[in-house]
Coordinates of C-alpha atoms and ligand atoms in Angstrom, one line a residue:
M1 CA 145.9 57.9 86.7
L2 CA 145.9 54.4 88.0
E3 CA 148.9 52.5 86.6
D4 CA 150.2 49.0 87.4
S5 CA 153.8 47.7 87.6
Y6 CA 153.6 46.7 83.9
G7 CA 152.8 50.3 82.8
R8 CA 149.2 49.5 82.0
R9 CA 146.8 52.4 82.8
F10 CA 143.3 51.9 84.0
H11 CA 140.6 54.3 82.9
Y12 CA 137.7 51.9 82.6
L13 CA 135.6 50.5 85.5
R14 CA 133.4 47.4 85.0
L15 CA 130.9 47.5 87.8
S16 CA 128.6 44.6 88.5
I17 CA 125.4 45.6 90.3
T18 CA 123.9 42.1 90.7
E19 CA 124.7 38.5 90.3
A20 CA 121.1 37.6 89.4
C21 CA 120.1 36.8 85.9
N22 CA 116.8 35.4 84.5
F23 CA 118.5 33.9 81.4
R24 CA 120.0 30.4 81.6
C25 CA 122.9 30.6 79.1
Q26 CA 124.5 27.2 78.7
Y27 CA 128.0 28.5 79.4
C28 CA 127.0 30.7 82.4
L29 CA 124.0 29.8 84.5
P30 CA 122.5 26.8 82.8
D31 CA 120.4 25.9 85.8
G32 CA 119.3 29.5 86.5
Y33 CA 120.3 31.9 89.2
D34 CA 119.9 30.7 92.8
G35 CA 121.8 33.2 94.8
P36 CA 121.2 36.2 97.1
P37 CA 118.6 38.8 96.3
N38 CA 119.4 42.2 94.9
S39 CA 119.2 43.8 98.3
A40 CA 122.4 41.9 99.3
F41 CA 124.4 43.7 96.6
L42 CA 126.0 47.2 96.5
Q43 CA 123.5 49.9 97.3
L44 CA 123.1 53.2 95.5
E45 CA 125.2 55.2 98.0
E46 CA 128.0 52.7 98.0
I47 CA 127.9 52.7 94.2
Q48 CA 128.2 56.5 94.2
T49 CA 131.2 56.4 96.6
L50 CA 132.8 53.8 94.4
I51 CA 132.4 55.6 91.1
S52 CA 133.5 58.9 92.7
A53 CA 136.7 57.3 93.9
F54 CA 137.5 55.7 90.5
A55 CA 136.7 59.0 88.7
Q56 CA 139.1 60.9 90.9
M57 CA 141.8 58.4 90.0
G58 CA 141.3 59.0 86.2
T59 CA 138.5 56.6 85.3
S60 CA 136.4 58.0 82.4
K61 CA 134.3 55.1 81.4
V62 CA 132.0 52.9 83.5
R63 CA 130.2 49.8 82.3
I64 CA 127.4 48.6 84.4
T65 CA 127.1 44.8 84.2
G66 CA 126.0 41.8 86.1
G67 CA 124.2 39.2 86.3
E68 CA 121.6 41.1 84.5
P69 CA 121.8 44.8 85.5
S70 CA 118.3 45.7 84.2
L71 CA 116.8 43.4 86.9
R72 CA 117.6 46.0 89.5
R73 CA 114.7 48.4 90.1
D74 CA 117.2 51.3 90.6
F75 CA 119.0 50.6 87.4
C76 CA 118.2 54.1 86.0
D77 CA 119.4 55.7 89.3
V78 CA 122.7 53.8 89.0
I79 CA 123.1 55.1 85.4
A80 CA 122.2 58.6 86.4
H81 CA 124.7 58.6 89.3
A82 CA 127.5 57.3 87.1
A83 CA 126.7 59.9 84.3
A84 CA 126.6 62.7 86.8
T85 CA 130.0 61.9 88.4
P86 CA 132.6 64.5 87.4
G87 CA 135.2 62.9 85.2
I88 CA 133.0 60.1 83.8
E89 CA 132.6 60.7 80.1
R90 CA 130.9 57.5 79.1
V91 CA 128.4 55.2 80.7
A92 CA 127.7 51.8 79.1
T93 CA 125.9 48.6 80.1
T94 CA 126.0 45.0 79.1
S95 CA 122.5 43.4 79.1
H96 CA 120.7 40.5 77.6
G97 CA 118.4 43.1 76.1
A98 CA 115.0 41.7 76.9
R99 CA 114.0 45.0 78.5
L100 CA 115.6 47.2 75.9
F101 CA 112.4 47.8 73.9
K102 CA 110.4 48.7 77.0
D103 CA 113.0 50.6 79.0
G104 CA 115.9 51.6 76.7
L105 CA 114.8 55.2 76.2
R106 CA 114.5 55.7 79.9
W107 CA 118.1 54.4 80.3
A108 CA 119.2 56.8 77.6
D109 CA 117.4 59.7 79.4
A110 CA 119.2 58.7 82.6
G111 CA 122.6 59.2 80.8
L112 CA 123.4 55.8 79.2
D113 CA 125.6 56.2 76.1
Q114 CA 126.1 52.6 75.0
V115 CA 124.5 49.2 75.3
N116 CA 126.1 45.9 74.7
I117 CA 123.5 43.2 74.0
S118 CA 124.3 39.5 74.0
I119 CA 123.1 37.6 71.0
D120 CA 124.7 34.3 70.3
S121 CA 122.4 33.3 67.5
L122 CA 120.1 35.0 65.0
D123 CA 118.1 31.8 64.7
P124 CA 115.2 32.1 67.2
N125 CA 115.2 28.4 68.1
Q126 CA 118.9 28.2 68.5
F127 CA 118.8 31.4 70.6
A128 CA 116.2 29.8 72.9
S129 CA 118.3 26.7 73.2
I130 CA 121.4 28.6 74.2
T131 CA 119.8 31.1 76.6
G132 CA 116.7 29.2 77.9
Q133 CA 114.6 32.2 76.8
D134 CA 112.6 32.5 73.5
K135 CA 113.1 36.3 73.3
L136 CA 115.2 36.9 70.2
Q137 CA 112.5 38.9 68.3
Q138 CA 111.8 41.1 71.4
I139 CA 115.5 41.8 71.8
L140 CA 116.0 42.6 68.1
K141 CA 113.0 45.1 68.3
G142 CA 114.8 46.7 71.2
I143 CA 118.0 47.0 69.2
D144 CA 116.1 48.7 66.3
L145 CA 114.6 51.2 68.8
A146 CA 117.9 51.9 70.5
V147 CA 119.7 52.5 67.1
E148 CA 116.9 54.8 66.0
A149 CA 117.2 56.7 69.3
G150 CA 120.9 57.2 68.7
I151 CA 122.2 54.9 71.4
K152 CA 125.4 53.2 70.5
V153 CA 124.8 49.5 70.2
K154 CA 127.3 46.7 70.3
I155 CA 126.4 43.0 70.2
N156 CA 128.3 40.3 72.1
T157 CA 128.3 36.9 70.4
V158 CA 130.1 34.1 72.2
L159 CA 131.6 31.7 69.6
L160 CA 130.3 28.2 70.2
Q161 CA 131.4 25.2 68.1
D162 CA 128.0 23.5 67.8
F163 CA 125.8 26.6 67.5
N164 CA 127.2 29.6 65.7
A165 CA 130.8 28.9 64.6
N166 CA 129.6 28.1 61.0
R167 CA 126.9 30.8 60.8
L168 CA 129.1 33.8 59.9
N169 CA 127.1 34.5 56.7
R170 CA 123.9 34.9 58.7
F171 CA 125.5 37.5 61.0
L172 CA 127.0 39.2 57.9
A173 CA 123.6 39.5 56.2
W174 CA 122.2 41.1 59.3
L175 CA 125.1 43.6 59.5
K176 CA 124.7 44.6 55.9
K177 CA 121.9 46.9 57.0
T178 CA 122.1 47.1 60.8
P179 CA 124.5 49.8 62.1
V180 CA 125.8 48.0 65.2
T181 CA 129.2 46.5 66.0
L182 CA 129.0 42.8 66.5
R183 CA 131.9 41.3 68.5
F184 CA 132.7 37.6 68.4
I185 CA 134.0 36.5 71.7
E186 CA 136.0 33.3 72.2
L187 CA 134.4 31.2 74.9
M188 CA 136.5 31.5 78.1
E189 CA 136.9 28.6 80.5
T190 CA 135.3 29.1 83.9
G191 CA 135.3 26.9 87.0
D192 CA 131.7 25.6 86.5
H193 CA 132.1 24.7 82.9
H194 CA 135.3 22.8 82.1
E195 CA 133.5 20.2 80.0
F196 CA 131.3 22.7 78.1
F197 CA 134.4 24.7 77.3
A198 CA 136.3 21.6 76.0
R199 CA 133.4 20.8 73.7
Q200 CA 132.4 24.3 72.5
H201 CA 135.5 26.5 72.5
V202 CA 136.6 27.6 69.1
S203 CA 139.2 30.1 68.0
G204 CA 138.2 33.4 66.3
E205 CA 141.2 33.2 64.0
P206 CA 139.3 31.5 61.0
I207 CA 136.7 34.3 61.2
R208 CA 139.4 36.9 61.2
R209 CA 141.1 35.4 58.1
K210 CA 137.7 35.2 56.3
L211 CA 136.9 38.8 57.0
I212 CA 140.3 40.0 55.7
E213 CA 139.8 37.9 52.6
E214 CA 136.4 39.5 52.0
G215 CA 137.8 43.0 52.3
W216 CA 137.1 43.9 55.9
Q217 CA 139.6 46.5 57.2
P218 CA 140.9 46.9 60.8
L219 CA 140.0 50.0 62.7
L220 CA 142.4 51.9 65.0
R221 CA 141.5 51.3 68.7
E222 CA 140.2 54.3 70.8
K223 CA 141.8 55.1 74.1
N224 CA 139.1 53.5 76.3
A225 CA 138.1 50.8 73.9
G226 CA 137.9 47.2 75.1
P227 CA 140.1 44.4 73.9
A228 CA 138.3 43.9 70.6
Q229 CA 140.0 44.3 67.3
E230 CA 137.3 45.9 65.1
Y231 CA 136.9 45.8 61.3
Y232 CA 134.7 47.8 58.9
H233 CA 133.7 47.2 55.3
P234 CA 132.3 49.9 53.0
D235 CA 129.4 47.6 51.9
Y236 CA 128.2 47.0 55.4
A237 CA 126.3 49.3 57.9
G238 CA 127.6 47.3 60.8
R239 CA 131.1 46.5 62.0
I240 CA 132.7 43.3 63.4
G241 CA 135.0 42.9 66.3
L242 CA 136.9 39.9 67.5
I243 CA 137.8 39.3 71.2
M244 CA 140.3 36.6 71.5
P245 CA 141.4 36.2 75.1
Y246 CA 143.6 33.2 74.3
S247 CA 145.7 35.1 71.8
K248 CA 149.3 36.1 72.7
D249 CA 149.6 39.5 74.4
F250 CA 145.8 39.8 75.0
C251 CA 146.4 41.2 78.5
K252 CA 149.0 43.7 77.4
S253 CA 146.2 46.2 76.5
C254 CA 144.2 45.6 79.7
N255 CA 142.7 48.9 80.7
R256 CA 139.9 47.9 83.1
L257 CA 139.3 47.0 86.7
R258 CA 136.3 45.3 88.0
V259 CA 134.2 45.5 91.1
A260 CA 131.7 42.7 91.8
A261 CA 128.2 43.3 93.1
N262 CA 129.4 42.2 96.6
G263 CA 131.9 45.0 96.7
K264 CA 135.0 43.1 95.9
L265 CA 137.7 44.5 93.7
H266 CA 138.9 42.1 91.0
L267 CA 142.2 43.0 89.4
C268 CA 141.5 40.5 86.7
L269 CA 138.4 38.6 85.5
F270 CA 140.1 35.4 86.5
S271 CA 141.8 36.4 89.8
E272 CA 142.0 34.0 92.7
Q273 CA 140.0 36.2 94.9
G274 CA 138.3 39.6 95.2
L275 CA 139.6 42.2 97.6
D276 CA 136.9 43.5 99.9
I277 CA 136.4 47.3 99.6
R278 CA 132.8 47.2 100.9
P279 CA 133.7 48.4 104.4
Y280 CA 135.0 51.7 102.8
L281 CA 132.0 51.9 100.5
A282 CA 129.6 51.4 103.4
Q283 CA 131.2 54.4 105.2
G284 CA 131.2 56.6 102.1
D285 CA 135.0 56.8 102.5
V286 CA 136.2 57.9 99.0
Q287 CA 139.8 58.5 100.2
G288 CA 139.9 55.0 101.8
V289 CA 138.7 53.4 98.5
K290 CA 141.3 55.3 96.5
Q291 CA 144.2 54.3 98.8
F292 CA 143.1 50.7 98.9
I293 CA 142.8 50.4 95.1
T294 CA 146.1 52.2 94.5
E295 CA 147.9 49.8 96.8
A296 CA 146.2 46.7 95.5
L297 CA 147.1 47.5 91.9
S298 CA 150.7 46.7 92.5
D299 CA 149.7 43.0 92.8
K300 CA 147.9 42.9 89.4
S301 CA 149.5 40.1 87.5
V302 CA 150.8 40.3 84.0
S303 CA 148.3 37.9 82.4
H304 CA 145.1 35.9 83.2
F305 CA 147.0 32.6 82.5
L306 CA 143.7 31.2 81.0
Q307 CA 145.8 29.6 78.3
E308 CA 147.2 27.4 81.1
G309 CA 143.7 26.4 82.1
K310 CA 143.8 28.6 85.3
T311 CA 140.3 30.0 85.8
G312 CA 141.0 31.5 89.2
A313 CA 137.9 31.7 91.5
T314 CA 135.6 32.6 88.6
R315 CA 132.9 29.8 88.5
N316 CA 130.9 31.7 85.9
L317 CA 130.8 35.2 84.5
A318 CA 127.5 36.2 86.1
M319 CA 129.5 36.3 89.4
L320 CA 131.3 39.4 88.4
G321 CA 130.2 40.5 85.0
G322 CA 131.7 39.4 81.7
Ligands
LIG401 N1 123.3 39.6 81.6 C1 124.1 40.4 80.8 C2 124.2 39.8 79.4 O1 123.5 38.9 79.1 O2 125.0 40.3 78.6 C3 125.5 40.8 81.3 C4 126.3 39.7 82.0 S1 127.0 38.5 81.0 C5 127.9 37.6 82.1 C6 128.2 39.4 80.1 C7 128.8 38.8 78.8 O3 129.6 37.8 79.2 C8 127.7 38.3 77.9 O4 127.9 38.8 76.6 C9 128.0 36.8 77.9 O5 127.7 36.2 76.7 C10 129.5 36.8 78.2 N2 129.9 35.5 78.8 C11 129.4 34.8 79.8 N3 130.2 33.7 80.0 C12 131.2 33.7 79.1 C13 132.2 32.8 78.9 N4 132.4 31.7 79.6 N5 133.1 33.1 77.9 C14 132.9 34.3 77.1 N6 131.9 35.1 77.3 C15 131.0 34.9 78.3

């Protein structure tokens, strides 16, 4: 099992397979994606080598992210490879969900267990204004289909002062009957968006207090769960989670490592640089990847230091997957 010098154990790989995205979220790629094509990013054989190496070191969960992972033509193959790797027990993806209705069942057939879909607003106009895409209804249809098909669905909602911070009741009304877990994520500062962050960042703490007041109860965290504290309520089909990266001790429960679509290992979402493992991946060298990662891990720092305004080399989260 991979362990760092602070005793944190890593059984969760977040693998970005592309930097490209066709949404233009105001806090991520407001001007759209203008980078290399998918052919420049990790290829299937490299991905296979990578996941095998991680699995042999105790990784049991892989999340396929991006950019927008469903923009890759071989997305189903990536899922299938991850699901077929001995030791990998759960395969998840994070997606904007625009292709969920059309392709979600094929993803599940390939071995996908869970989708996290990003929805920052349940108001179609506001959704379009945040993402640059008028696709909320299409995405909600995809979610209904995924839920019916038994795929575990989580929703990511980035808290934004001028958009959704005061719309808790609308989300609650939806969760009354919709069996998904919706996680409010505090906006994180990234290199491209210091001003947007200063205007829009809002703490999740008032929401947490309101939930407790209204009878929501905290759930125990599973072994390979993310950093969300989740809550349930007997009157609601859905659950709510809060991800508060600026809270004290947030990094103490860190259990994930990241590999960007260009084959760089990131010990933290906000590290200063990625460490290039692509030469090993290109050669199919599973042992080399394992050795590299084991040695690199001793340099993982105790915290992201985001609260000090240090955003590392991360200009936006499409670069390496949120
Ligand atoms: N394209 C996919 C999607 O739309 O979910 C996956 C990539 S996206 C970068 C992953 C997640 O990161 C999304 O839920 C997005 O809302 C979140 N995200 C992006 N930038 C963020 C930021 N600055 N702070 C917090 N969350 C952010």
